[in-house]
């Protein structure tokens, strides 16, 4: 059994398999009689168009996987290059269709999965012997919009940070308008310290935890994650400037308008950062793991 076909040499053969699969509830006869196949639809790395490939489908310890063997060819199959550019895929198995995010485990995790794949389908071991490339194992992480996950938790954290920053701006507006008491200035300092600490902790957790995990599992996200990491540095510099202004603030002596301008700058930077992050990584985070329980 093979897991993919070169679309240029076997386009008609592949098209017939896809048609038979869809016409018979995922069952295909002939050389594939009794085999478990799936249709994996990716987005073409160059064309941007949907590309569907019939693949051998395995479940290893409950984890759906497909193998980028290309029958032991010297190059990875086209669908594998596609998921390196865009990990969002559609999976058809039997009569079921679901959306998923394709992951690419490496190192020991890949090796363990491949060993178990060969135990189920020894042909993959034969393919590996035919090529010098390390045949990738691709994990398929189902996206369930109703289940929630770390991505949804990320959005909740963002919303809390947005609300806290808005409160800080309201407090500074009171100072600018001349309605601030000494207590409000003390409250502003404490609130700013709390907010900056929470934001720094959040970004540090992403830089050293979530982002490396996502970059390893989903190579297509690497450029976006690099940009998000750069955003963190910009935000950190703004935080330092704001903290210095708040720490040195003295009613009647410091400039509250400048403080407000810096907070407005921080708000704009953070909103752009949050929006981009929510667009690029939420789905992948949701696919990997459930949200923390409160």
Coordinates of C-alpha atoms in Angstrom, one line a residue:
X1 CA 0.0 0.0 0.0
X2 CA 1.2 3.5 -0.8
X3 CA 0.3 6.8 0.9
X4 CA 0.5 9.2 -1.9
X5 CA 1.0 9.6 -5.7
X6 CA 2.8 12.2 -7.8
X7 CA -0.1 14.3 -9.1
X8 CA 1.6 14.8 -12.5
X9 CA 2.4 11.1 -13.2
X10 CA -0.6 9.6 -11.6
X11 CA -3.2 12.3 -11.8
X12 CA -5.9 10.2 -13.4
X13 CA -5.2 7.2 -11.2
X14 CA -5.4 9.5 -8.1
X15 CA -8.6 11.1 -9.4
X16 CA -10.3 7.7 -9.8
X17 CA -9.3 6.7 -6.2
X18 CA -10.8 9.9 -4.8
X19 CA -14.0 9.4 -6.8
X20 CA -14.3 5.8 -5.6
X21 CA -13.6 6.7 -2.0
X22 CA -16.3 9.4 -2.0
X23 CA -18.8 7.2 -3.8
X24 CA -18.4 4.2 -1.5
X25 CA -18.2 5.8 2.0
X26 CA -14.4 5.6 2.1
X27 CA -14.0 2.1 0.7
X28 CA -11.7 1.5 -2.2
X29 CA -11.2 -1.8 -4.0
X30 CA -8.5 -3.3 -6.1
X31 CA -5.0 -3.0 -4.6
X32 CA -6.4 -1.0 -1.7
X33 CA -9.1 -3.6 -0.8
X34 CA -9.4 -3.7 3.0
X35 CA -6.9 -0.8 3.6
X36 CA -7.8 2.2 5.6
X37 CA -7.5 5.3 3.4
X38 CA -8.1 8.9 4.0
X39 CA -8.4 11.9 1.7
X40 CA -6.2 14.8 2.9
X41 CA -7.0 18.2 1.4
X42 CA -4.2 20.7 1.7
X43 CA -3.6 24.2 0.3
X44 CA -1.1 24.3 -2.5
X45 CA 2.1 26.0 -1.4
X46 CA 2.5 27.8 -4.7
X47 CA -1.0 27.8 -6.2
X48 CA -3.0 28.5 -3.0
X49 CA -5.6 26.0 -4.4
X50 CA -7.0 23.0 -2.6
X51 CA -5.2 19.8 -3.3
X52 CA -6.6 16.4 -2.3
X53 CA -4.4 13.3 -1.8
X54 CA -5.5 9.7 -1.0
X55 CA -3.2 8.5 1.9
X56 CA -2.9 5.5 4.1
X57 CA -4.4 6.5 7.5
X58 CA -3.3 5.1 10.8
X59 CA -4.2 5.7 14.4
X60 CA -1.3 5.3 16.8
X61 CA -2.3 5.3 20.5
X62 CA -5.4 7.2 19.4
X63 CA -3.5 9.8 17.4
X64 CA -4.4 9.9 13.7
X65 CA -1.3 10.0 11.5
X66 CA -0.3 9.9 7.8
X67 CA 3.1 9.1 6.5
X68 CA 4.9 11.1 3.8
X69 CA 6.6 8.1 2.2
X70 CA 5.9 8.9 -1.5
X71 CA 6.6 5.1 -2.0
X72 CA 10.3 5.7 -0.9
X73 CA 10.9 8.4 -3.5
X74 CA 14.0 10.6 -2.9
X75 CA 11.8 13.7 -2.4
X76 CA 8.9 14.5 0.0
X77 CA 5.5 14.4 -1.6
X78 CA 3.8 17.6 -2.7
X79 CA 1.2 17.5 0.0
X80 CA 3.9 17.5 2.7
X81 CA 5.4 20.7 1.3
X82 CA 1.9 22.1 1.4
X83 CA 1.4 21.6 5.1
X84 CA 4.8 23.1 5.8
X85 CA 3.4 26.3 4.3
X86 CA -0.1 25.9 5.7
X87 CA -0.9 23.3 8.4
X88 CA -4.7 23.7 8.1
X89 CA -6.1 20.6 6.4
X90 CA -9.4 18.8 5.8
X91 CA -9.5 15.0 6.5
X92 CA -12.0 12.6 5.0
X93 CA -12.1 9.2 6.6
X94 CA -15.0 6.8 5.9
X95 CA -18.1 9.0 5.7
X96 CA -16.7 11.6 8.1
X97 CA -15.1 14.9 7.2
X98 CA -13.3 17.0 9.8
X99 CA -10.9 20.0 9.9
X100 CA -7.5 19.5 11.4
X101 CA -4.1 21.0 12.0
X102 CA -1.2 18.9 10.6
X103 CA 1.8 18.6 12.9
X104 CA 5.3 17.4 12.1
X105 CA 6.9 15.7 15.1
X106 CA 10.7 15.4 15.0
X107 CA 13.5 13.5 16.8
X108 CA 12.5 10.7 19.2
X109 CA 8.8 11.4 18.9
X110 CA 8.9 11.0 15.2
X111 CA 11.0 7.8 15.5
X112 CA 8.6 6.3 18.0
X113 CA 5.6 7.0 15.8
X114 CA 7.3 5.7 12.7
X115 CA 8.3 2.4 14.5
X116 CA 4.7 1.9 15.6
X117 CA 3.5 2.8 12.0
X118 CA 5.7 0.1 10.6
X119 CA 4.3 -2.4 13.1
X120 CA 0.8 -1.7 11.7
X121 CA 1.9 -1.3 8.0
X122 CA 5.3 -2.9 7.3
X123 CA 5.4 -1.4 3.8
X124 CA 6.5 1.9 5.3
X125 CA 9.6 0.3 6.6
X126 CA 10.4 -0.9 3.0
X127 CA 9.9 2.6 1.7
X128 CA 12.3 4.0 4.3
X129 CA 14.9 1.5 3.2
X130 CA 14.6 2.7 -0.4
X131 CA 15.4 6.3 0.4
X132 CA 18.1 8.3 2.3
X133 CA 15.6 10.9 3.4
X134 CA 14.0 10.5 6.8
X135 CA 10.3 9.8 6.0
X136 CA 8.1 12.3 8.0
X137 CA 5.3 11.2 10.1
X138 CA 2.4 13.8 10.1
X139 CA 0.0 14.0 13.0
X140 CA -3.5 15.2 12.4
X141 CA -5.0 17.2 15.3
X142 CA -8.7 17.6 15.0
X143 CA -10.1 21.1 15.4
X144 CA -13.4 21.0 17.4
X145 CA -14.8 24.6 17.6
X146 CA -17.0 23.5 20.6
X147 CA -14.3 21.9 22.7
X148 CA -12.1 25.0 23.4
X149 CA -8.4 24.8 24.2
X150 CA -5.3 26.7 24.8
X151 CA -6.1 29.0 21.9
X152 CA -9.4 30.0 23.4
X153 CA -7.7 30.5 26.8
X154 CA -5.1 32.8 25.0
X155 CA -8.0 35.0 23.8
X156 CA -9.4 35.1 27.3
X157 CA -6.0 36.3 28.6
X158 CA -5.9 38.9 25.8
X159 CA -9.3 40.2 26.7
X160 CA -8.4 40.5 30.3
X161 CA -5.2 42.5 29.4
X162 CA -7.2 44.7 27.0
X163 CA -9.7 45.5 29.8
X164 CA -6.9 46.2 32.4
X165 CA -5.2 48.6 29.9
X166 CA -8.4 50.4 29.3
X167 CA -8.8 50.9 33.1
X168 CA -5.3 52.3 33.2
X169 CA -6.2 54.8 30.5
X170 CA -9.3 55.8 32.4
X171 CA -7.2 56.5 35.5
X172 CA -4.7 58.6 33.6
X173 CA -7.6 60.5 32.0
X174 CA -8.8 61.4 35.5
X175 CA -5.3 62.8 36.2
X176 CA -5.1 64.7 32.9
X177 CA -8.5 66.3 33.7
X178 CA -7.3 67.4 37.1
X179 CA -9.7 65.2 39.0
X180 CA -7.1 62.9 40.5
X181 CA -6.5 62.6 44.2
X182 CA -3.3 61.4 45.8
X183 CA -5.0 58.0 46.3
X184 CA -5.6 57.7 42.6
X185 CA -1.9 58.3 41.9
X186 CA -1.0 55.5 44.3
X187 CA -3.7 53.3 42.7
X188 CA -2.3 54.0 39.3
X189 CA 1.2 53.0 40.3
X190 CA 0.0 49.7 41.8
X191 CA -2.3 49.0 38.9
X192 CA 0.5 49.7 36.4
X193 CA 2.8 47.4 38.3
X194 CA 0.2 44.6 38.3
X195 CA -0.6 45.0 34.6
X196 CA 3.0 45.2 33.4
X197 CA 3.9 42.2 35.6
X198 CA 1.0 40.1 34.1
X199 CA 1.9 41.2 30.5
X200 CA 5.6 40.3 31.0
X201 CA 4.7 36.9 32.5
X202 CA 2.3 36.2 29.6
X203 CA 4.9 37.0 26.9
X204 CA 7.7 35.2 28.7
X205 CA 5.5 32.1 28.8
X206 CA 4.9 32.4 25.1
X207 CA 8.5 33.0 24.2
X208 CA 9.8 30.0 26.2
X209 CA 6.9 27.7 26.1
X210 CA 4.1 28.0 23.6
X211 CA 6.0 29.5 20.7
X212 CA 8.9 26.9 20.6
X213 CA 6.3 24.1 20.9
X214 CA 4.3 25.5 18.0
X215 CA 7.4 26.2 15.9
X216 CA 8.6 22.6 16.3
X217 CA 5.2 21.0 15.6
X218 CA 4.0 23.4 12.9
X219 CA 6.9 24.6 10.7
X220 CA 4.5 26.8 8.7
X221 CA 4.0 29.0 11.7
X222 CA 7.7 29.9 12.1
X223 CA 7.6 33.3 10.3
X224 CA 4.5 34.3 12.3
X225 CA 6.0 33.2 15.6
X226 CA 9.2 35.2 14.8
X227 CA 7.1 38.3 14.2
X228 CA 5.2 37.8 17.4
X229 CA 8.5 37.4 19.3
X230 CA 9.7 40.7 17.8
X231 CA 6.5 42.3 18.9
X232 CA 7.2 41.3 22.4
X233 CA 10.5 43.2 22.4
X234 CA 8.7 46.4 21.2
X235 CA 6.1 46.0 23.8
X236 CA 8.7 45.4 26.5
X237 CA 10.4 48.7 25.6
X238 CA 7.2 50.6 25.9
X239 CA 6.4 49.0 29.2
X240 CA 9.8 50.1 30.5
X241 CA 9.1 53.7 29.5
X242 CA 5.6 53.7 31.0
X243 CA 6.9 52.1 34.3
X244 CA 9.6 54.8 34.5
X245 CA 7.0 57.6 34.0
X246 CA 4.6 56.1 36.6
X247 CA 7.3 55.5 39.1
X248 CA 8.5 59.1 38.9
X249 CA 5.0 60.6 38.7
X250 CA 4.4 63.5 41.1
X251 CA 1.2 65.5 41.0
X252 CA 1.9 69.0 39.8
X253 CA 5.4 68.2 38.6
X254 CA 5.1 65.4 36.0
X255 CA 3.4 65.5 32.6
X256 CA 0.3 63.3 32.7
X257 CA -0.3 64.0 29.0
X258 CA 2.9 62.3 28.0
X259 CA 2.0 59.3 30.2
X260 CA -1.3 59.1 28.4
X261 CA 0.4 59.2 25.0
X262 CA 2.7 56.4 25.9
X263 CA -0.3 54.3 27.2
X264 CA -2.1 55.0 23.9
X265 CA 1.0 53.8 22.0
X266 CA 1.1 50.7 24.1
X267 CA -2.6 50.1 23.5
X268 CA -2.1 50.3 19.7
X269 CA 0.9 48.1 19.7
X270 CA -0.8 45.5 21.8
X271 CA -4.0 45.5 19.9
X272 CA -2.2 44.9 16.6
X273 CA -0.1 42.2 18.3
X274 CA -3.1 40.5 19.9
X275 CA -5.1 40.6 16.6
X276 CA -2.3 39.0 14.6
X277 CA -1.6 36.4 17.2
X278 CA -5.3 35.4 17.4
X279 CA -5.4 35.1 13.6
X280 CA -2.3 33.0 13.3
X281 CA -1.9 30.6 16.3
X282 CA -5.3 30.2 18.1
X283 CA -6.4 27.3 15.9
X284 CA -3.1 25.5 16.3
X285 CA -3.1 25.9 20.0
X286 CA -6.7 24.6 20.2
X287 CA -5.8 21.6 18.2
X288 CA -2.9 20.6 20.5
X289 CA -4.4 20.7 23.9
X290 CA -7.3 21.6 26.2
X291 CA -7.5 24.9 28.0
X292 CA -6.3 25.1 31.6
X293 CA -9.0 24.4 34.1
X294 CA -9.7 27.2 36.6

